[in-house]
Amino acid sequence: MSKATFETKITELDEHIVEIVSDAGEGAQAAGNTFAEVCARSGNGLWTVEIIPSEIQPPPHTTGSASGNRIRVGNSPITNGGDLTNLVVAFNEMALLSRIQTDSLAPDVTVIIDDMWSRHDDAQIRQDYREILDDLSAKGAKVWELPIETECQRVAPDSTRGKNMFIVGMLLCLYNKDLEAGFTIVDEMFGARSQAIVEMNVKLMEAGYIFAQQTFAETYSIAPLQDTDNLVAMNGNTAIALGSVAAGYELCAMYPITPATSASHELSDFFEKFGGIVHQAEDEIAAIGVAVGSNWAGKPALTITSGPGLALKTEFQGLTVMSETPLVLVNVQRGGPSTGLPTKVEQGDLLAALWATPGDAPKVVIAPSSIEECYHIMPLARKISEEFRALVIVLSDANLATGRQLFKRPTVNPDLLSNTLDMSPVPPGTKPFDWDPETGLSQQILPGRPDGMWVATGLNHTPEGKINYLSASNQLGMTMRSRKLAVLQSTLKTPEIFGDDSGDLLIVGWGSTKGAIWEAVAKERAQGVKVSAMNIQFISPLPPGLKEAFGKFKKVMAVELNYADDPNDPYITPENRRYTQLATILRSNTLVDVDCWGKVPGSPLMPQEVRSIIQTQIENIK
Amino acid sequence: MSLDIDDYIAKEVHACEYTLDDYTTEPARWCKGCGAHGALGAVQRMLRENNEAPENVITVSGIGCSSRFPHYLKTYGFHTLHGRALPVSVGVSLARPEMKLLTVMGDGDCFSIGGNHWLHTLRYNINATVIILDNEIYALTKKQASPTSRQGTMSNTSPRGSYLEPLNPLSIVLGVTNLSFVAQTASWLPGHMQATLDRAWKHKGLAFVRILQRCPVFMPDAFSGASAEFPAQFLEHCSGITPDKGILRNAPTVAHDPSDINAAQKIAANAHKDLEPLGLLYLNTEVPTYNEVRYSHVQQSDKFAKAELLNQYLDSYAIGNPNEEG
């Protein structure tokens, strides 16, 4: 490795947000993943956010084609995607413009861009390039126009395919990361395919590193976490896939849908080695039907989907509840309604998860708030579904699905990994819905047991499983199924309050926004603001003690990534205002006047947005 | 048929551990004269003759008159959703390959609202006997035209006669890849129905059996009122189903080799304008079942081996370059 040509100054940073954006297919995602992997392996705190176009090959050199990765790297544990981008590497000016249009970049962002567009044959491209960069510079950005393509061509004749690794090389130098660690990852990515590809990418990465050494007088250093022992780094869908294995699932029935599918990709890769099967069904309805049939017959099965799939699965959810067949349904939320924003984050499926099934269909709805929880929630969900003969909906989202985070390596419990069926004869008089009158709980009789023959049905039925149309029987069945939720609720604890137990403002959230909300609250508390935060994991049933906890604050506000009317908008009155989804539930369940902030930007919540909400609210409280 | 008393005793006394009552729960609540009664009896006799322990049989149905079937049959049962008996059957089949599976649907249930599952489950070739009780009408919802209603059928949704030619289920089925067994019979031909069910039951793979079945309340005239006038032909082959003609004693018998898919498609295509075929249209015993296909790739290991493997996967996500350590 050649020595640095110039004396460089190394600036120590607590954290930085780095973006790499290109046209779809140019490899910015791979570059981002590689850089993030090096950072993770060097022990940095990390959160990544994928920048994904909805099309596979959108028209190149347009803002709609921007694809890449946003990596927040820090010297402490990182729980969310953070605020504005500090450094962006753009393959072209339209990819860069897309990031300006989504308000992602800090005013003083460092921009690295290929200068080839300044010499392009098309006058419009030359003009756009200049205007975009001049505008950024005027607002305070530091712009590096560099001959990236030209430099790549020195190493690789067809540089269109390897520019991304050149850029990784530059970033490794800029952040003082180990170049060899980058080589290792290249080998892991391409080694199985071709040694020639490995060599080419290694060469490009090294060239980028050297070029950066010669170019930048200032580089950065971000120290590793204090404790990096026993940590793993993965995204939320991988965590759900591995968590499903850890939970002892043996069948995943699914139908392709974004952003849920990558969990099934992971399972397809390794599930068979664990004795499991991924069944890609003919449609979303069949996928849940297969899972229901399997669970009813005794093989633990789950189904994984996203919004439109959740909608298609509603009738089967009703059958699951009515027949008291255990089922875990993972819904990785995306923007809606309808096809909405299929690759982007939203928390808009909460009410659909709770209430979309016609008739009264009590179900358990839980939401992981971090990637670590995506893993651990799977064994928990299975246990609840089986002990309570219940439908458990797990609400993840696109932010957790594609983001990557470091967390403590889980320990494996072998006892969850065996599934032995009780095939003993059923004692005379045993009923398939032998409801405990206090709790509504009963034992499922698996098919195959002598003397236990019964028929599961979506019709109202007696404890013996017989169809019945009498009002008393219907009332009993409804009561027993509802009672189970109350029993589960009695086992829950009031959620922890982050900050003081009392104060001016309590921010309540659920799911993936926890990291951003808690970070914002921590920063405001450091300024002396009396704000606290709560994240609610169990949304059905809601945990006990909420009303009392809320009562200790002057104001309670739900902050969510789903739509709410702005109280200042035309026609909006306190009576007709549509609240965010968790707020709606909290208001009805606690009778506390919970206010809300809800927006649907299609991007993860930023801590600075939450800080600005807190500041506005505190101003109004005073 | 032999009337040898020794055969009779061997069959009725020694071979059959179970009585018909062992497969019976309660009197079926179908209308008087409904063909489903006959189909239920035939299934019960078939189970008895195959000496099936009731607890080892799972009956899955959809929604409709025919889908009440599991409630009257003493086996494990799942009365699911309209059109969705087949996905649940796929799940049951994957979960419990050792159990015997019977799936019961009606014409609207299978061919209309469940159409997508119908096509794809045939292609999966799960190990199940799938019977369609086809009465050419939606009956439980009180007389609406079904996909197999003949053109001109007067119904509550077609009071001036249904507009379209009916769907031809046999032609559709015979166009699906991985098909392994297709037969057609009629509920008013008890001998033929029973022989057909028995062949289907013994088949490894998805045995698709369409049972023509008269609805005496809403569709009494279908199938010529289930009379001797019904225009049918019996398919005959050494590997087929013995043409036990019953009331259709004057119906012709034609030779048909069930391994010949093209011949089967031709017979099916002409069924409506010509004669309804009764018997085994198609048989391919070589098609692997979905369980065989999928489980041949699945590794079986104990919980400790699985835990070890999961630990390896978790390690591959560890930071600090675990690949060099491991």
Tab-separated table of N, CA, C and O in Angstrom, chain A residues 230-301:
chain	number	residue	atom	x	y	z
A	230	ASN	N	-19.296	-9.651	21.473
A	230	ASN	CA	-20.513	-10.420	21.314
A	230	ASN	C	-21.651	-9.639	20.630
A	230	ASN	O	-22.798	-9.715	21.043
A	231	LEU	N	-21.284	-8.864	19.606
A	231	LEU	CA	-22.311	-8.131	18.871
A	231	LEU	C	-22.509	-8.730	17.489
A	231	LEU	O	-21.588	-9.293	16.896
A	232	VAL	N	-23.719	-8.606	16.990
A	232	VAL	CA	-23.989	-8.983	15.594
A	232	VAL	C	-24.587	-7.764	14.889
A	232	VAL	O	-25.133	-6.875	15.539
A	233	ALA	N	-24.468	-7.742	13.560
A	233	ALA	CA	-25.071	-6.667	12.765
A	233	ALA	C	-25.902	-7.307	11.665
A	233	ALA	O	-25.408	-8.160	10.929
A	234	MET	N	-27.159	-6.922	11.607
A	234	MET	CA	-28.014	-7.445	10.528
A	234	MET	C	-29.196	-6.506	10.349
A	234	MET	O	-29.386	-5.579	11.141
A	235	ASN	N	-29.993	-6.738	9.295
A	235	ASN	CA	-31.194	-5.925	9.116
A	235	ASN	C	-32.395	-6.627	9.744
A	235	ASN	O	-32.323	-7.789	10.163
A	236	GLY	N	-33.517	-5.910	9.822
A	236	GLY	CA	-34.685	-6.407	10.543
A	236	GLY	C	-35.322	-7.621	9.904
A	236	GLY	O	-35.857	-8.484	10.612
A	237	ASN	N	-35.301	-7.699	8.578
A	237	ASN	CA	-35.898	-8.876	7.949
A	237	ASN	C	-35.044	-10.112	8.173
A	237	ASN	O	-35.568	-11.223	8.345
A	238	THR	N	-33.722	-9.942	8.180
A	238	THR	CA	-32.853	-11.070	8.521
A	238	THR	C	-33.107	-11.482	9.968
A	238	THR	O	-33.177	-12.678	10.286
A	239	ALA	N	-33.278	-10.489	10.837
A	239	ALA	CA	-33.551	-10.792	12.251
A	239	ALA	C	-34.870	-11.550	12.392
A	239	ALA	O	-34.967	-12.489	13.194
A	240	ILE	N	-35.884	-11.179	11.605
A	240	ILE	CA	-37.153	-11.902	11.657
A	240	ILE	C	-36.968	-13.340	11.154
A	240	ILE	O	-37.499	-14.286	11.729
A	241	ALA	N	-36.176	-13.488	10.088
A	241	ALA	CA	-35.943	-14.831	9.548
A	241	ALA	C	-35.206	-15.706	10.569
A	241	ALA	O	-35.626	-16.833	10.857
A	242	LEU	N	-34.133	-15.189	11.141
A	242	LEU	CA	-33.383	-15.976	12.121
A	242	LEU	C	-34.206	-16.175	13.390
A	242	LEU	O	-34.167	-17.245	14.008
A	243	GLY	N	-34.969	-15.144	13.758
A	243	GLY	CA	-35.845	-15.265	14.927
A	243	GLY	C	-36.917	-16.330	14.708
A	243	GLY	O	-37.310	-17.029	15.654
A	244	SER	N	-37.375	-16.473	13.481
A	244	SER	CA	-38.365	-17.505	13.181
A	244	SER	C	-37.766	-18.893	13.351
A	244	SER	O	-38.431	-19.817	13.832
A	245	VAL	N	-36.515	-19.035	12.938
A	245	VAL	CA	-35.824	-20.316	13.148
A	245	VAL	C	-35.669	-20.565	14.649
A	245	VAL	O	-35.980	-21.646	15.155
A	246	ALA	N	-35.234	-19.531	15.356
A	246	ALA	CA	-35.019	-19.664	16.804
A	246	ALA	C	-36.313	-19.996	17.530
A	246	ALA	O	-36.294	-20.646	18.573
A	247	ALA	N	-37.432	-19.527	16.968
A	247	ALA	CA	-38.735	-19.788	17.587
A	247	ALA	C	-39.214	-21.212	17.318
A	247	ALA	O	-40.198	-21.648	17.904
A	248	GLY	N	-38.545	-21.912	16.407
A	248	GLY	CA	-38.925	-23.297	16.110
A	248	GLY	C	-39.915	-23.434	14.969
A	248	GLY	O	-40.505	-24.500	14.776
A	249	TYR	N	-40.111	-22.367	14.193
A	249	TYR	CA	-41.006	-22.497	13.041
A	249	TYR	C	-40.446	-23.489	12.038
A	249	TYR	O	-39.238	-23.597	11.867
A	250	GLU	N	-41.337	-24.216	11.389
A	250	GLU	CA	-40.915	-25.206	10.399
A	250	GLU	C	-41.509	-24.938	9.023
A	250	GLU	O	-41.214	-25.644	8.063
A	251	LEU	N	-42.400	-23.956	8.946
A	251	LEU	CA	-42.996	-23.634	7.645
A	251	LEU	C	-43.256	-22.142	7.585
A	251	LEU	O	-43.785	-21.562	8.531
A	252	CYS	N	-42.840	-21.539	6.474
A	252	CYS	CA	-43.188	-20.141	6.215
A	252	CYS	C	-43.945	-20.118	4.889
A	252	CYS	O	-43.396	-20.499	3.859
A	253	ALA	N	-45.218	-19.730	4.952
A	253	ALA	CA	-46.014	-19.653	3.723
A	253	ALA	C	-46.134	-18.179	3.354
A	253	ALA	O	-46.552	-17.371	4.179
A	254	MET	N	-45.748	-17.840	2.149
A	254	MET	CA	-45.670	-16.423	1.768
A	254	MET	C	-45.987	-16.240	0.292
A	254	MET	O	-46.073	-17.194	-0.472
A	255	TYR	N	-46.179	-14.981	-0.083
A	255	TYR	CA	-46.328	-14.588	-1.477
A	255	TYR	C	-45.478	-13.330	-1.646
A	255	TYR	O	-45.446	-12.499	-0.742
A	256	PRO	N	-44.770	-13.199	-2.775
A	256	PRO	CA	-43.832	-12.076	-2.871
A	256	PRO	C	-44.507	-10.706	-2.724
A	256	PRO	O	-45.489	-10.419	-3.406
A	257	ILE	N	-43.981	-9.887	-1.840
A	257	ILE	CA	-44.446	-8.507	-1.684
A	257	ILE	C	-43.363	-7.692	-0.989
A	257	ILE	O	-42.704	-8.173	-0.074
A	258	THR	N	-43.180	-6.474	-1.462
A	258	THR	CA	-42.210	-5.556	-0.871
A	258	THR	C	-42.871	-4.806	0.296
A	258	THR	O	-44.028	-4.435	0.161
A	259	PRO	N	-42.176	-4.543	1.381
A	259	PRO	CA	-40.782	-4.887	1.690
A	259	PRO	C	-40.625	-6.149	2.548
A	259	PRO	O	-39.587	-6.361	3.141
A	260	ALA	N	-41.655	-7.012	2.560
A	260	ALA	CA	-41.594	-8.193	3.437
A	260	ALA	C	-40.692	-9.282	2.875
A	260	ALA	O	-40.106	-10.066	3.616
A	261	THR	N	-40.594	-9.351	1.537
A	261	THR	CA	-40.090	-10.571	0.919
A	261	THR	C	-38.674	-10.942	1.295
A	261	THR	O	-38.341	-12.118	1.331
A	262	SER	N	-37.832	-9.949	1.616
A	262	SER	CA	-36.441	-10.327	1.858
A	262	SER	C	-36.324	-11.232	3.094
A	262	SER	O	-35.386	-12.020	3.191
A	263	ALA	N	-37.297	-11.156	4.011
A	263	ALA	CA	-37.282	-12.101	5.137
A	263	ALA	C	-37.435	-13.526	4.613
A	263	ALA	O	-36.759	-14.454	5.065
A	264	SER	N	-38.312	-13.683	3.635
A	264	SER	CA	-38.501	-15.014	3.054
A	264	SER	C	-37.318	-15.428	2.186
A	264	SER	O	-37.027	-16.618	2.059
A	265	HIS	N	-36.646	-14.442	1.573
A	265	HIS	CA	-35.416	-14.774	0.835
A	265	HIS	C	-34.412	-15.413	1.793
A	265	HIS	O	-33.785	-16.422	1.470
A	266	GLU	N	-34.248	-14.777	2.946
A	266	GLU	CA	-33.291	-15.306	3.924
A	266	GLU	C	-33.689	-16.721	4.326
A	266	GLU	O	-32.857	-17.633	4.330
A	267	LEU	N	-34.971	-16.893	4.652
A	267	LEU	CA	-35.429	-18.223	5.071
A	267	LEU	C	-35.229	-19.240	3.945
A	267	LEU	O	-34.823	-20.375	4.181
A	268	SER	N	-35.516	-18.828	2.706
A	268	SER	CA	-35.357	-19.760	1.579
A	268	SER	C	-33.918	-20.227	1.478
A	268	SER	O	-33.635	-21.349	1.064
A	269	ASP	N	-33.008	-19.338	1.863
A	269	ASP	CA	-31.593	-19.662	1.766
A	269	ASP	C	-31.202	-20.776	2.739
A	269	ASP	O	-30.455	-21.682	2.386
A	270	PHE	N	-31.738	-20.717	3.964
A	270	PHE	CA	-31.213	-21.676	4.948
A	270	PHE	C	-32.259	-22.526	5.673
A	270	PHE	O	-31.916	-23.393	6.449
A	271	PHE	N	-33.543	-22.286	5.407
A	271	PHE	CA	-34.572	-22.943	6.233
A	271	PHE	C	-34.526	-24.470	6.114
A	271	PHE	O	-34.756	-25.188	7.085
A	272	GLU	N	-34.242	-24.959	4.910
A	272	GLU	CA	-34.254	-26.418	4.713
A	272	GLU	C	-33.212	-27.123	5.587
A	272	GLU	O	-33.415	-28.255	6.006
A	273	LYS	N	-32.107	-26.428	5.874
A	273	LYS	CA	-31.081	-27.029	6.730
A	273	LYS	C	-31.589	-27.210	8.163
A	273	LYS	O	-31.053	-27.992	8.925
A	274	PHE	N	-32.615	-26.424	8.505
A	274	PHE	CA	-33.199	-26.515	9.846
A	274	PHE	C	-34.473	-27.378	9.842
A	274	PHE	O	-35.224	-27.373	10.807
A	275	GLY	N	-34.702	-28.075	8.731
A	275	GLY	CA	-35.910	-28.890	8.646
A	275	GLY	C	-37.136	-28.094	8.230
A	275	GLY	O	-38.256	-28.579	8.346
A	276	GLY	N	-36.936	-26.880	7.757
A	276	GLY	CA	-38.078	-26.015	7.428
A	276	GLY	C	-38.320	-25.883	5.935
A	276	GLY	O	-37.481	-26.233	5.105
A	277	ILE	N	-39.495	-25.355	5.615
A	277	ILE	CA	-39.886	-25.168	4.216
A	277	ILE	C	-40.441	-23.757	4.052
A	277	ILE	O	-41.225	-23.295	4.879
A	278	VAL	N	-40.016	-23.074	2.978
A	278	VAL	CA	-40.695	-21.842	2.558
A	278	VAL	C	-41.638	-22.238	1.425
A	278	VAL	O	-41.187	-22.737	0.390
A	279	HIS	N	-42.925	-22.082	1.642
A	279	HIS	CA	-43.890	-22.384	0.588
A	279	HIS	C	-44.317	-21.071	-0.057
A	279	HIS	O	-44.982	-20.259	0.583
A	280	GLN	N	-43.884	-20.846	-1.295
A	280	GLN	CA	-44.353	-19.657	-2.022
A	280	GLN	C	-45.700	-20.000	-2.624
A	280	GLN	O	-45.791	-20.734	-3.599
A	281	ALA	N	-46.739	-19.476	-2.006
A	281	ALA	CA	-48.102	-19.835	-2.403
A	281	ALA	C	-48.514	-19.095	-3.660
A	281	ALA	O	-47.827	-18.194	-4.120
A	282	GLU	N	-49.669	-19.496	-4.197
A	282	GLU	CA	-50.165	-18.874	-5.430
A	282	GLU	C	-50.700	-17.475	-5.193
A	282	GLU	O	-50.820	-16.697	-6.133
A	283	ASP	N	-51.057	-17.138	-3.988
A	283	ASP	CA	-51.477	-15.774	-3.678
A	283	ASP	C	-51.433	-15.564	-2.168
A	283	ASP	O	-51.140	-16.488	-1.408
A	284	GLU	N	-51.727	-14.322	-1.759
A	284	GLU	CA	-51.640	-13.971	-0.340
A	284	GLU	C	-52.646	-14.766	0.496
A	284	GLU	O	-52.373	-15.123	1.648
A	285	ILE	N	-53.816	-15.002	-0.093
A	285	ILE	CA	-54.853	-15.721	0.646
A	285	ILE	C	-54.400	-17.153	0.882
A	285	ILE	O	-54.509	-17.693	1.989
A	286	ALA	N	-53.860	-17.767	-0.162
A	286	ALA	CA	-53.385	-19.138	-0.012
A	286	ALA	C	-52.256	-19.209	1.008
A	286	ALA	O	-52.161	-20.168	1.783
A	287	ALA	N	-51.406	-18.181	1.020
A	287	ALA	CA	-50.261	-18.211	1.947
A	287	ALA	C	-50.738	-18.321	3.390
A	287	ALA	O	-50.233	-19.151	4.151
A	288	ILE	N	-51.718	-17.510	3.764
A	288	ILE	CA	-52.189	-17.612	5.151
A	288	ILE	C	-52.960	-18.915	5.342
A	288	ILE	O	-52.871	-19.554	6.396
A	289	GLY	N	-53.684	-19.360	4.316
A	289	GLY	CA	-54.432	-20.615	4.428
A	289	GLY	C	-53.520	-21.800	4.692
A	289	GLY	O	-53.818	-22.670	5.518
A	290	VAL	N	-52.395	-21.825	4.005
A	290	VAL	CA	-51.427	-22.913	4.204
A	290	VAL	C	-50.887	-22.871	5.640
A	290	VAL	O	-50.787	-23.908	6.310
A	291	ALA	N	-50.582	-21.661	6.111
A	291	ALA	CA	-50.062	-21.538	7.480
A	291	ALA	C	-51.113	-21.969	8.503
A	291	ALA	O	-50.796	-22.650	9.483
A	292	VAL	N	-52.364	-21.599	8.256
A	292	VAL	CA	-53.438	-21.988	9.174
A	292	VAL	C	-53.592	-23.511	9.188
A	292	VAL	O	-53.659	-24.139	10.253
A	293	GLY	N	-53.612	-24.118	8.011
A	293	GLY	CA	-53.754	-25.573	7.923
A	293	GLY	C	-52.617	-26.286	8.642
A	293	GLY	O	-52.826	-27.261	9.362
A	294	SER	N	-51.415	-25.769	8.455
A	294	SER	CA	-50.252	-26.402	9.059
A	294	SER	C	-50.299	-26.289	10.588
A	294	SER	O	-50.078	-27.270	11.298
A	295	ASN	N	-50.608	-25.103	11.090
A	295	ASN	CA	-50.680	-24.928	12.545
A	295	ASN	C	-51.774	-25.772	13.159
A	295	ASN	O	-51.606	-26.350	14.231
A	296	TRP	N	-52.910	-25.830	12.463
A	296	TRP	CA	-54.027	-26.620	12.988
A	296	TRP	C	-53.632	-28.100	13.073
A	296	TRP	O	-54.004	-28.810	14.016
A	297	ALA	N	-52.816	-28.525	12.100
A	297	ALA	CA	-52.421	-29.937	12.056
A	297	ALA	C	-51.187	-30.217	12.911
A	297	ALA	O	-50.822	-31.375	13.089
A	298	GLY	N	-50.514	-29.180	13.422
A	298	GLY	CA	-49.441	-29.426	14.381
A	298	GLY	C	-48.043	-29.056	13.967
A	298	GLY	O	-47.110	-29.264	14.727
A	299	LYS	N	-47.868	-28.504	12.770
A	299	LYS	CA	-46.528	-28.042	12.386
A	299	LYS	C	-46.504	-26.522	12.489
A	299	LYS	O	-47.274	-25.845	11.816
A	300	PRO	N	-45.612	-25.967	13.357
A	300	PRO	CA	-45.627	-24.513	13.538
A	300	PRO	C	-45.282	-23.768	12.249
A	300	PRO	O	-44.237	-24.017	11.636
A	301	ALA	N	-46.196	-22.878	11.843
A	301	ALA	CA	-46.044	-22.169	10.571
A	301	ALA	C	-46.375	-20.698	10.768
A	301	ALA	O	-47.196	-20.344	11.608
